[in-house]
Coordinates of C-alpha atoms and ligand atoms in Angstrom, one line a residue:
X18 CA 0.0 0.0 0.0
X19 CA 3.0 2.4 0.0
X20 CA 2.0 3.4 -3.5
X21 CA 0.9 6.5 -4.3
X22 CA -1.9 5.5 -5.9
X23 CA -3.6 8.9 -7.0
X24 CA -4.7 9.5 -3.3
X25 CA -3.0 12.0 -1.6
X26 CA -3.6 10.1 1.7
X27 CA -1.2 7.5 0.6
X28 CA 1.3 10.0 -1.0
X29 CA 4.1 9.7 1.3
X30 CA 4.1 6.3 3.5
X31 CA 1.5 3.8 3.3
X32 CA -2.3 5.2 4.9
X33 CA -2.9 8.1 6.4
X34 CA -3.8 8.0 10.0
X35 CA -6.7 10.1 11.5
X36 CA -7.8 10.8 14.7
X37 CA -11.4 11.5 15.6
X38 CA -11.8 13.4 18.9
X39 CA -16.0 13.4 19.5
X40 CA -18.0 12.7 22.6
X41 CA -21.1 11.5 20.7
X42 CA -21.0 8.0 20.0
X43 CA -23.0 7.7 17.3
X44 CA -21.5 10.8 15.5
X45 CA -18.0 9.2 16.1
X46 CA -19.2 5.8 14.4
X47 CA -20.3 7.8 11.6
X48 CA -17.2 9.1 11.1
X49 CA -15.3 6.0 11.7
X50 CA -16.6 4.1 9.0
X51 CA -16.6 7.1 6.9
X52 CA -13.3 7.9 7.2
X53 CA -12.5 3.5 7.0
X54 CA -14.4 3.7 3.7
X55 CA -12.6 6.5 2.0
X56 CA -8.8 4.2 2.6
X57 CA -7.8 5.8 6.1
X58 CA -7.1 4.2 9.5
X59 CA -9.1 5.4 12.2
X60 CA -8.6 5.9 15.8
X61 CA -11.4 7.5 17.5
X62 CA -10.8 9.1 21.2
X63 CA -14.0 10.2 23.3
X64 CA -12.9 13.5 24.3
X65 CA -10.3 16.7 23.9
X66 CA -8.1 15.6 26.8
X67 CA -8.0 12.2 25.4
X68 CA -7.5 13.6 21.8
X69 CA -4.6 15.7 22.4
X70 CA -2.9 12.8 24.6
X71 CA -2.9 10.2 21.5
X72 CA -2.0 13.6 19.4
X73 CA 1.3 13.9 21.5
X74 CA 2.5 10.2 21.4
X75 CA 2.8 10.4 17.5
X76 CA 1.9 9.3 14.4
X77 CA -1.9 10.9 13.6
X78 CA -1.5 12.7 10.7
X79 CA -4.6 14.4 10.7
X80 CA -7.3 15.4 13.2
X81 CA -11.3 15.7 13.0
X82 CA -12.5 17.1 15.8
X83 CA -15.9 18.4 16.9
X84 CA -15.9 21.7 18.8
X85 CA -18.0 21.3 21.4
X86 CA -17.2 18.5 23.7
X87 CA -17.8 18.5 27.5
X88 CA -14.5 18.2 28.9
X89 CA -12.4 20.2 27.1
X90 CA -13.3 22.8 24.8
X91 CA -12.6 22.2 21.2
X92 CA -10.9 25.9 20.7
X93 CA -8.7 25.1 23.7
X94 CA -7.9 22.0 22.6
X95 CA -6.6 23.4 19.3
X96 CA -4.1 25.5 21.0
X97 CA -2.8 22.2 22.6
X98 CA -2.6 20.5 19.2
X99 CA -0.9 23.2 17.7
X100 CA 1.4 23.1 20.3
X101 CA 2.5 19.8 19.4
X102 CA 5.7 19.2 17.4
X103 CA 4.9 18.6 14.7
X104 CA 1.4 19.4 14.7
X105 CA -1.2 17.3 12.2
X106 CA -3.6 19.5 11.0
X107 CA -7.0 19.6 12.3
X108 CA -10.5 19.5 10.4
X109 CA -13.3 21.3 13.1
X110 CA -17.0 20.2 12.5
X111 CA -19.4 23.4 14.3
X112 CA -23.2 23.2 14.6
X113 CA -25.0 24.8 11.8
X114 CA -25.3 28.2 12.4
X115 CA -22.1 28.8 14.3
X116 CA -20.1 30.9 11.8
X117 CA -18.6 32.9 14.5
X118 CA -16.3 29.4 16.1
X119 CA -15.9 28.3 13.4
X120 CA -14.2 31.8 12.3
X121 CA -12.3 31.5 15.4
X122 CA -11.0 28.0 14.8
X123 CA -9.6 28.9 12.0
X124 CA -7.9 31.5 13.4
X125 CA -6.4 29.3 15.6
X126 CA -4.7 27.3 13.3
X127 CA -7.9 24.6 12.3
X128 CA -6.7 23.9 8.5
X129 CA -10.8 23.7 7.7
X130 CA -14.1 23.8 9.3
X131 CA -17.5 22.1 8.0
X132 CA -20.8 22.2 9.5
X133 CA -23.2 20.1 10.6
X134 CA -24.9 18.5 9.1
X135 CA -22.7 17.6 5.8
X136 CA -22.3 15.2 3.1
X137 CA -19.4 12.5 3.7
X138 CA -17.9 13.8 0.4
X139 CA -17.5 16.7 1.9
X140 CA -15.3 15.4 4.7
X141 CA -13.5 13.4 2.5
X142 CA -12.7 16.2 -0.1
X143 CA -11.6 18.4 3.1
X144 CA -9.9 15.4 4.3
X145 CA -7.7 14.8 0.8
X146 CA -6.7 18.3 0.8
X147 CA -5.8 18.7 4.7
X148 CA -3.3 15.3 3.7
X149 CA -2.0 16.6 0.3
X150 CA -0.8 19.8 1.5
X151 CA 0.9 18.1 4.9
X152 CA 2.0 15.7 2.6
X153 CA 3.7 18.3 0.0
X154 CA 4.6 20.4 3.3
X155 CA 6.5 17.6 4.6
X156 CA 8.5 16.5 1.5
X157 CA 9.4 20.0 0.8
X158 CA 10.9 20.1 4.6
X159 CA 12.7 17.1 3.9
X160 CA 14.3 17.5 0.9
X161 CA 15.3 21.2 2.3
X162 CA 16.9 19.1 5.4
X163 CA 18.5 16.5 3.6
X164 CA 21.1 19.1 1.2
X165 CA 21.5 21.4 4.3
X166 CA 22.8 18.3 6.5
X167 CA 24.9 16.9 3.8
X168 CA 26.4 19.6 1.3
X169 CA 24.5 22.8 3.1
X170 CA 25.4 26.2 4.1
X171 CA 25.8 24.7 8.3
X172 CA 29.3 23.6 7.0
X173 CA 30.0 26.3 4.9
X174 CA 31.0 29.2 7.3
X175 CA 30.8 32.6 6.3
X176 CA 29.6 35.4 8.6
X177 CA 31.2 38.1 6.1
X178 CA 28.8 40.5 4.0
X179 CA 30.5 39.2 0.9
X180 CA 30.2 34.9 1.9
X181 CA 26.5 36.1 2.6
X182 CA 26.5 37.2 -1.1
X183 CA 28.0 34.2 -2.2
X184 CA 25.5 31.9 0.0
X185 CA 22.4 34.0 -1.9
X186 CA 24.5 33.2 -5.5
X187 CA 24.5 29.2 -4.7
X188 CA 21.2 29.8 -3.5
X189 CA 20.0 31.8 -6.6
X190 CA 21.6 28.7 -8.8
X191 CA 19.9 25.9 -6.8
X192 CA 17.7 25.3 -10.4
X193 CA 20.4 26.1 -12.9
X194 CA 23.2 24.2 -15.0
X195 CA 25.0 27.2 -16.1
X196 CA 28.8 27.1 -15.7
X197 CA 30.2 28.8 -13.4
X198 CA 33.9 29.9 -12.1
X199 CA 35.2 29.9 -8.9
X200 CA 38.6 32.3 -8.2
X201 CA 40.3 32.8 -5.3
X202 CA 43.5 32.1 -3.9
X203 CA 44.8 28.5 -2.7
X204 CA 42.5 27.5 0.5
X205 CA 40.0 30.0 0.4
X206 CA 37.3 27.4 -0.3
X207 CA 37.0 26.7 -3.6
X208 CA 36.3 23.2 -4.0
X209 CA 33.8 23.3 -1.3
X210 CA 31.5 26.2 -2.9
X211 CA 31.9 23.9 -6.2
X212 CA 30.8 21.2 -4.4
X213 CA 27.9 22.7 -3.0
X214 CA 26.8 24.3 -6.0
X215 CA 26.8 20.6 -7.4
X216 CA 24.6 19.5 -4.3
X217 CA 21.8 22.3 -4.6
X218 CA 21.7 21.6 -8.2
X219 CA 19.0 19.4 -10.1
X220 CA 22.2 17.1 -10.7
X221 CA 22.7 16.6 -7.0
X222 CA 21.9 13.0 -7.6
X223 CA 24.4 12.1 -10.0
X224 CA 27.7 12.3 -10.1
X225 CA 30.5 15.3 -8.9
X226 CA 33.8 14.4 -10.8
X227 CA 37.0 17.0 -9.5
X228 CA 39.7 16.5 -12.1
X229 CA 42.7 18.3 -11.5
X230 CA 44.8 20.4 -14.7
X231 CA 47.4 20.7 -13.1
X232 CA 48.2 17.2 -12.2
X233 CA 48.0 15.2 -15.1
X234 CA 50.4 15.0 -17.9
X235 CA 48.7 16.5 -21.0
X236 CA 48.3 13.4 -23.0
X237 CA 47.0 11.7 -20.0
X238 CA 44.5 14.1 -19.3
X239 CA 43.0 14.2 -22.5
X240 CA 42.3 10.4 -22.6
X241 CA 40.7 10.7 -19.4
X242 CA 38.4 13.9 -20.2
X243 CA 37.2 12.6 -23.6
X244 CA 37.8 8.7 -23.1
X245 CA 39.4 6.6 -25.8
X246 CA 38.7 3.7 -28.5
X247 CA 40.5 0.4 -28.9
X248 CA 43.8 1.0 -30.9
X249 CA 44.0 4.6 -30.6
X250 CA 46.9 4.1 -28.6
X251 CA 49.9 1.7 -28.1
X252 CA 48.3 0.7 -24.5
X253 CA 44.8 1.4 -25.7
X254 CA 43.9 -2.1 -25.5
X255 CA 40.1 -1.5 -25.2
X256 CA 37.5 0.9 -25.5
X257 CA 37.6 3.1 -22.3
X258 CA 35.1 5.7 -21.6
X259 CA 36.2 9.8 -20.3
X260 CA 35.2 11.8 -17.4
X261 CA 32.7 13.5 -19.7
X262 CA 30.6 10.4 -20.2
X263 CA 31.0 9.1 -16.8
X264 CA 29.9 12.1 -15.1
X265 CA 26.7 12.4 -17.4
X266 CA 24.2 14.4 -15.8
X267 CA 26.7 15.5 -13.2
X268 CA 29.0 17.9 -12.7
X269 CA 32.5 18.0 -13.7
X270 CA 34.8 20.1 -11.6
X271 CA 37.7 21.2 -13.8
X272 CA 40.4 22.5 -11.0
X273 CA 43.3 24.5 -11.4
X274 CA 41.8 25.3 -15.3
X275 CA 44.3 28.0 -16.0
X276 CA 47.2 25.3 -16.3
X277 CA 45.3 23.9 -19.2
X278 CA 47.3 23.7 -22.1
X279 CA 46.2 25.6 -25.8
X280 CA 45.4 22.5 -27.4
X281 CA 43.1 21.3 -24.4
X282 CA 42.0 24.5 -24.2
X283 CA 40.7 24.3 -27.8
X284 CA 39.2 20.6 -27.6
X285 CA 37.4 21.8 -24.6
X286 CA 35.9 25.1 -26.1
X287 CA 34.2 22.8 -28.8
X288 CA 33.1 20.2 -26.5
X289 CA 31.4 23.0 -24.7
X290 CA 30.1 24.5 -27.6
X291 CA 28.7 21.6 -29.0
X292 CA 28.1 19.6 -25.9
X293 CA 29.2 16.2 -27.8
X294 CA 32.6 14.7 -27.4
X295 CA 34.6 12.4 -29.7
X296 CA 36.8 10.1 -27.8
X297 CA 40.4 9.0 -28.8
X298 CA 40.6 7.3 -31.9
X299 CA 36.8 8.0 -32.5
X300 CA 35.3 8.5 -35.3
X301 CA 31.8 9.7 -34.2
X302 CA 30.9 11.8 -31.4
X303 CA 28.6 11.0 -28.9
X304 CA 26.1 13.7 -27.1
X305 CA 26.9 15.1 -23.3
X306 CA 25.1 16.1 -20.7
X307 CA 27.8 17.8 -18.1
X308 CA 27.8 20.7 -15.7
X309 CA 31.1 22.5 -15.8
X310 CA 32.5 24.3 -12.6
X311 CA 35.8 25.6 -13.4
X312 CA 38.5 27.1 -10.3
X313 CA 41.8 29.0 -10.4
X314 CA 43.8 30.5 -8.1
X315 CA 45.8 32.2 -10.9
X316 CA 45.3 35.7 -12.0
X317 CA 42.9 34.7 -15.1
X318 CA 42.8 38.1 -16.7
X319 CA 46.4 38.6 -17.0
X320 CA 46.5 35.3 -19.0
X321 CA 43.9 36.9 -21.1
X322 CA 46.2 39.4 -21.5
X323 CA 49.2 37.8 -22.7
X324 CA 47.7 35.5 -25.2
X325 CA 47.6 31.9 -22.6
X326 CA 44.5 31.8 -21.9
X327 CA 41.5 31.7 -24.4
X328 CA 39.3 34.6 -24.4
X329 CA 36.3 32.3 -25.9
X330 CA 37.3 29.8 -23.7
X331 CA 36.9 31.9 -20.7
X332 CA 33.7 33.3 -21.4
X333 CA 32.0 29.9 -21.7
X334 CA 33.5 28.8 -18.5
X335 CA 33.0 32.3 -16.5
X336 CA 28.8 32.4 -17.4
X337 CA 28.7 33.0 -13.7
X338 CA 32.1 34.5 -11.2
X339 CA 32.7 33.6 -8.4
X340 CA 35.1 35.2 -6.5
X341 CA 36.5 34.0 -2.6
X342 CA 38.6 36.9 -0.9
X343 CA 41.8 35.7 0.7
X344 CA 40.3 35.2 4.5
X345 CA 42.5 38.6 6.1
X346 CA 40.5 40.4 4.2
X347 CA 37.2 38.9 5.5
X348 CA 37.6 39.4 9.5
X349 CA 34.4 38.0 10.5
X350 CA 34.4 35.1 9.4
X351 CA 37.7 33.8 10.9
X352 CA 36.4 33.2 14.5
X353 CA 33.6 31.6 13.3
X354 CA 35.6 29.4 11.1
X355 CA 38.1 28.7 14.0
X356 CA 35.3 27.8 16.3
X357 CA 33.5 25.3 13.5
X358 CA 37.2 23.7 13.0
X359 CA 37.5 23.4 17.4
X360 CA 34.1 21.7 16.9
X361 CA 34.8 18.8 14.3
X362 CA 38.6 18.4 15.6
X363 CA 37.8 18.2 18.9
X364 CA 35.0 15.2 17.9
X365 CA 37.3 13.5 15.7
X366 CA 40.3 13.5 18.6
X367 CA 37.8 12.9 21.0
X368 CA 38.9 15.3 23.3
X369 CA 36.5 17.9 25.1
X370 CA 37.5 21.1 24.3
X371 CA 35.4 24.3 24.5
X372 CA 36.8 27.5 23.4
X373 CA 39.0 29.5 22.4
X374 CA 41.1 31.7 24.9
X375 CA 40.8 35.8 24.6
X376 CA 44.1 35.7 23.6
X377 CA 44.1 32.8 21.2
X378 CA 40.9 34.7 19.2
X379 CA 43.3 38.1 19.4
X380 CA 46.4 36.1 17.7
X381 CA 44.1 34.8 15.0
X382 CA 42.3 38.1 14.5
X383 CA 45.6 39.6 13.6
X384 CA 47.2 36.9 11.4
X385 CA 47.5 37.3 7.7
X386 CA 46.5 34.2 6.7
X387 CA 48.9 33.0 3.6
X388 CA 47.0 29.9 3.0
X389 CA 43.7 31.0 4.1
X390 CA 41.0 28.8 5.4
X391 CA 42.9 25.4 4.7
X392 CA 45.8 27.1 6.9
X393 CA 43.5 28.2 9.7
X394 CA 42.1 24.6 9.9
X395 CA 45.0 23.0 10.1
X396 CA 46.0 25.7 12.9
X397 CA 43.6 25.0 14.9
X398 CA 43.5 20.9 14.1
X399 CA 47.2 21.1 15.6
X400 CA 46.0 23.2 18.7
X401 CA 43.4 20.5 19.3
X402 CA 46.0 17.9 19.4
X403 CA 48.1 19.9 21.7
X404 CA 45.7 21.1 24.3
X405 CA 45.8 19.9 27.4
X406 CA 42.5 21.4 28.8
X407 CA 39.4 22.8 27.6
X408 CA 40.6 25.9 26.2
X409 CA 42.6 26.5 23.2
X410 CA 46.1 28.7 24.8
X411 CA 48.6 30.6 22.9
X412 CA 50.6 28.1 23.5
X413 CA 49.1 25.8 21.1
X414 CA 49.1 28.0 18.8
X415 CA 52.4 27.6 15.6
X416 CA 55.2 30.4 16.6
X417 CA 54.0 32.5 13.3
X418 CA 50.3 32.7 14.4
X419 CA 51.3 34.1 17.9
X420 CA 54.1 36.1 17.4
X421 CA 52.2 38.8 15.0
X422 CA 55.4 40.5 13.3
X423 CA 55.5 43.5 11.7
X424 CA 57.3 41.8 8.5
X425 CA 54.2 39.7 7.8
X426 CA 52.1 42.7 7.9
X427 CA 54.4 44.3 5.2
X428 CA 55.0 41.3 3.4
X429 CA 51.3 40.8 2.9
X430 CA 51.1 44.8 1.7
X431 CA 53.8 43.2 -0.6
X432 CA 52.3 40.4 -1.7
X433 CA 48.9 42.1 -2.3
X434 CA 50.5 44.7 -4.6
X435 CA 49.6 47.8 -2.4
X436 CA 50.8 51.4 -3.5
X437 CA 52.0 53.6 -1.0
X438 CA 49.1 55.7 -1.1
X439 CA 47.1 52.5 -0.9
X440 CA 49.0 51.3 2.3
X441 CA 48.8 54.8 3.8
X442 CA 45.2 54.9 3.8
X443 CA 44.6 51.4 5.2
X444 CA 47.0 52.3 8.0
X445 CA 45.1 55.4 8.6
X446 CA 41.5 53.9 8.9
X447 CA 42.9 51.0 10.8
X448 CA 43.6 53.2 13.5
X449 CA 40.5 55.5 13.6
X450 CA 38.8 52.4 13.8
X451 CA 41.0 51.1 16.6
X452 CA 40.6 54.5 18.7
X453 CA 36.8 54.2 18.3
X454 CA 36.5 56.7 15.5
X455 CA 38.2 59.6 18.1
X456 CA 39.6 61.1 15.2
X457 CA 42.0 63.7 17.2
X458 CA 43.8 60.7 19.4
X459 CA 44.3 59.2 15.4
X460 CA 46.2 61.9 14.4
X461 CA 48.4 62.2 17.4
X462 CA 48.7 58.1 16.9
X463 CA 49.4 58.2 12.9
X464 CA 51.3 61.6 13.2
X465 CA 49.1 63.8 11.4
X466 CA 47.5 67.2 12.4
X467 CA 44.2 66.5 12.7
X468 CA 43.0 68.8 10.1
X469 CA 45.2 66.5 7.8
X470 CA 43.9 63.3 9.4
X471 CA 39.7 65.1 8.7
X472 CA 41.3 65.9 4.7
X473 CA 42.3 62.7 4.1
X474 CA 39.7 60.4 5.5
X475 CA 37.5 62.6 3.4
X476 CA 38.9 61.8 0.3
X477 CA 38.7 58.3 1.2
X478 CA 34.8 58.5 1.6
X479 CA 34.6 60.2 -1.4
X480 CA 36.4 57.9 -3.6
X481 CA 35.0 55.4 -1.9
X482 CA 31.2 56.8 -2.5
X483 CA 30.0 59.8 -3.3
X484 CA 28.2 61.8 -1.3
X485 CA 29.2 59.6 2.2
X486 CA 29.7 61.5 5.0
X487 CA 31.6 60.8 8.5
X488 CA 28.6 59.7 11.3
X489 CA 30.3 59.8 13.8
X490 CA 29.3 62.6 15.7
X491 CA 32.5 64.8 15.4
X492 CA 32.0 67.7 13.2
X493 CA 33.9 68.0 10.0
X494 CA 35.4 70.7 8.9
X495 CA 35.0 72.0 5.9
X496 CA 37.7 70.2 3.5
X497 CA 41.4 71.8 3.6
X498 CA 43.2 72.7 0.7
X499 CA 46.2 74.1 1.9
X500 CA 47.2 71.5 4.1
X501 CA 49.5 69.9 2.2
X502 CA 50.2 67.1 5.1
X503 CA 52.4 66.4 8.1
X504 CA 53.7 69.5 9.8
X505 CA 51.5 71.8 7.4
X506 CA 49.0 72.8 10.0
X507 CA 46.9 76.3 10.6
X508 CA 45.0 74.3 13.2
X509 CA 45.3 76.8 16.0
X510 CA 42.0 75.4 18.6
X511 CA 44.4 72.5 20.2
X512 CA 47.1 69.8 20.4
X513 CA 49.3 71.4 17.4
X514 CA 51.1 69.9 15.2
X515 CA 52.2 66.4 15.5
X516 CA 55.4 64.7 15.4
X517 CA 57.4 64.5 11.6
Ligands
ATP14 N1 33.7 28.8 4.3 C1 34.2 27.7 4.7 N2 33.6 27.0 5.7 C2 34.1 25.8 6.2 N3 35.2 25.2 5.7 C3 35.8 25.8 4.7 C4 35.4 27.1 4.2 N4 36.2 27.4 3.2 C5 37.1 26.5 3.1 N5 36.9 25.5 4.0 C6 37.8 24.3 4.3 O1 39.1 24.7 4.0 C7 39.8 23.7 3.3 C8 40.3 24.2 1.9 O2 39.2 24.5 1.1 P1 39.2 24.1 -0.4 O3 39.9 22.8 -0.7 O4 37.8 24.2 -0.9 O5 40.0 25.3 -1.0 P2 40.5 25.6 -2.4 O6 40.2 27.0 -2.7 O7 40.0 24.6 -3.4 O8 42.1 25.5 -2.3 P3 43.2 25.2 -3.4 O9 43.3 26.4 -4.3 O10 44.5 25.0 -2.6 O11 42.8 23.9 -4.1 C9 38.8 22.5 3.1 O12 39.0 21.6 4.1 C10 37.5 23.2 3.3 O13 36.5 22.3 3.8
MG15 MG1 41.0 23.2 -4.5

């Protein structure tokens, strides 16, 4: 009987179950064999307090219930039903003539109401639709449950304004097969959003297939993209079929894509262009039906640029860009990740550990992060291991994480290709920020005049969007343009000029 045989009773597992709650015997027969006769199992129970009772030991999918009973009032009993976790939905039958309960039931959560006296169709109709919708209510819950456990966003951490955008863009694709690209540098997550993407996708059910560029000798990795025939090769000694055909209906995830060489980058434009692949040795092609999610951590446009990477190429692969900031320069979300990695490494070691210690979360706050998320998990999966108690201590923390050296922070201005003016202005709004916005203990810190400091964070807002203005509560003097910067003050109301 698990069938779903057209009636919505049956729709998700085996027959529905309905409770009757109704004091009046013969009523509650009437219902019974009703209710029997249209494919449902019946309980009946003789009153509200006995109703919500069997309602709160499981298993009744649906509730008919009459509204006047003597020992517990039908309207008060549907507040205890809808307490219930999870609730079935409940059918109220009101006398004839009382629009006014029935109104209220309603209100109260009741999914329908129908009046005595009434046709048994007219149950059963009410009936089939109370079940249907549960039913479609239900599935819809579970499906929703089953890709957040597995692939979800609860193991993809991102507290930052721009993970929340990329959480909406996975979200946004959930229907789609267009390919997307994923950039970002080594460890920022990559794979993980790819996979993800993968599991919200209509193709969730079929197979994910990473294949590293990078790692496979050219020849090799042709033969293993577009398969091969018997013969084509010394070692071809039979037919063997590629990535692209294995993976049909999945997705493949083409990693590390800038490392692709021009002649695979050419056999893979017209694959993509005319989704059909002709193996090795082959002399017809055969239709495909892949997703492609391509990553890089290589700058992509400067191989436009110099002729190594195809432009057509690209723009097939890049339908949809995604980019993953290195983590420094998304601070939220590294205590959150930290504290998701203490979690699982703590369960896998077996160990009870809680937290982090103030001064472990400082040290982490102010690291650069070179390899990015991977790096910060393997931090903390080597602090775990160290940790004698339930806190994570400096001292488990790697010499480079807790010494936080002024090198790294100019390396990483290094590394990150900053101009002078560019560095200067990060400095500067590091420390406003880090003196709560007082503007005039900033200057003294940075050694500016503070009619400098006011100039110059200006012209940051403005560049940065027209028309912004400070909110912090200190006035702003009209912009400056004489002050031609440290030293060069006319700012006669207080603490001078500052320090050369
Ligand atoms: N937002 C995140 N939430 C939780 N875990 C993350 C997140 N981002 C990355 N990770 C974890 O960090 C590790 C590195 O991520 P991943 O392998 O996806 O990076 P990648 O960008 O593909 O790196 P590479 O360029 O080196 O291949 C993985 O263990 C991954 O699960
Ligand atoms: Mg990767």
């Amino acid at each position: 009987m698990a069938e779903n045989d057209g009636n919505p009773a049956r729709a998700s597992r085996g027959r529905a179950r309905v409770l009757v709650v109704e004091d009046d015997t013969a009523m509650s027969e009437m219902l019974r064999e009703a209710l029997s006769d249209g494919g449902y199992d019946v309980e009946v129970a003789g009153g509200g307090h006995a109703g919500v009772d069997r309602i709160r030991q499981g298993g009744i999918d649906l509730v008919v219930s009459d509204v006047k009973m003597p020992d517990l009032d039908g309207l008060d009993m549907l507040r205890e039903i809808k307490a219930v976790e999870p609730a079935p939905h409940v059918i109220t039958i009101t006398a004839f003539g009382s629009i006014d309960t029935a109104i209220r039931a309603v209100k109260l959560g009741a999914f329908d109401y129908i009046t005595k006296p009434f046709e048994v169709d007219q149950l059963l109709l009410s009936v089939g639709k109370a079940l249907s919708e549960r039913a479609l209510r239900s599935e819809v819950a579970r499906l929703r449950d089953e890709v957040e456990r597995s692939y979800g966003f609860h193991n993809i951490i991102g507290r930052s304004p721009v993970m929340q955008g990329i959480f909406g863009m996975i979200r946004r694709l959930a229907g789609s097969s267009a390919s997307v690209l994923i950039t970002g540098d080594s460890g920022t997550g990559k794979e993980l959003i790819a996979r993800s993407l993968h599991f919200t996708s209509p193709r969730k059910n079929q197979p994910f297939v990473p294949i590293n560029c990078a790692a496979i000798p050219d020849a090799l990795l042709e033969s293993e993209l577009f398969g091969y025939k018997r013969g084509a090769f010394t070692d071809a000694r039979t037919d063997r079929a590629g990535i692209f055909v294995e993976a049909g209906g999945g997705t493949i995830f083409l990693d590390e894509i800038a490392e692709l060489s021009p002649a695979l980058q050419a056999k893979l434009l017209r694959v993509l262009q005319d989704r059909e692949i002709r193996p090795l040795g082959g002399s017809r092609s055969e239709k495909i039906d892949v997703r492609i999610i391509a990553a890089t951590n290589r700058d992509l446009d400067a191989r436009l640029e110099n002729g190594t990477f195809r432009e057509d190429l690209y723009y097939r692969l890049n339908v949809v860009h995604i980019h993953l900031p290195p983590l420094r320069e998304r601070a939220e979300d590294i205590l959150p990740l930290g504290e998701h990695f203490l979690t699982a490494s703590a369960a896998r070691a077996g160990k009870s550990i809680r937290a982090l210690s103030p001064a472990v979360k400082k040290a982490l706050l102010g690291y650069h992060w070179p390899g990015n998320v991977r790096e910060l998990e393997n931090v903390i999966e080597r602090a775990v291991a160290l940790a004698g108690g339930e806190i994570i201590e400096m001292d488990d923390l790697p010499g480079m994480v807790r010494e936080r050296k002024r090198a790294d922070n100019l390396g990483s201005a290094l590394a990150r290709g900053m101009t002078l003016e560019e560095l200067e202005r990060e400095y500067i709004e590091r420390v406003v920020v880090a003196e709560g916005g007082n503007k005039t203990r900033a200057a003294q810190k940075v050694g500016l005049d503070r009619k400098t400091l006011y100039r110059k964070l200006e012209e940051y807002a403005a560049r940065r969007q027209a028309g912004s203005r400070d909110e912090s509560g200190e006035v702003t003097p009209p912009p400056e343009p004489t002050a031609g910067g440290a030293g060069a003050s006319d700012d006669s109301d207080e603490e001078g000029e500052a320090a050369p």
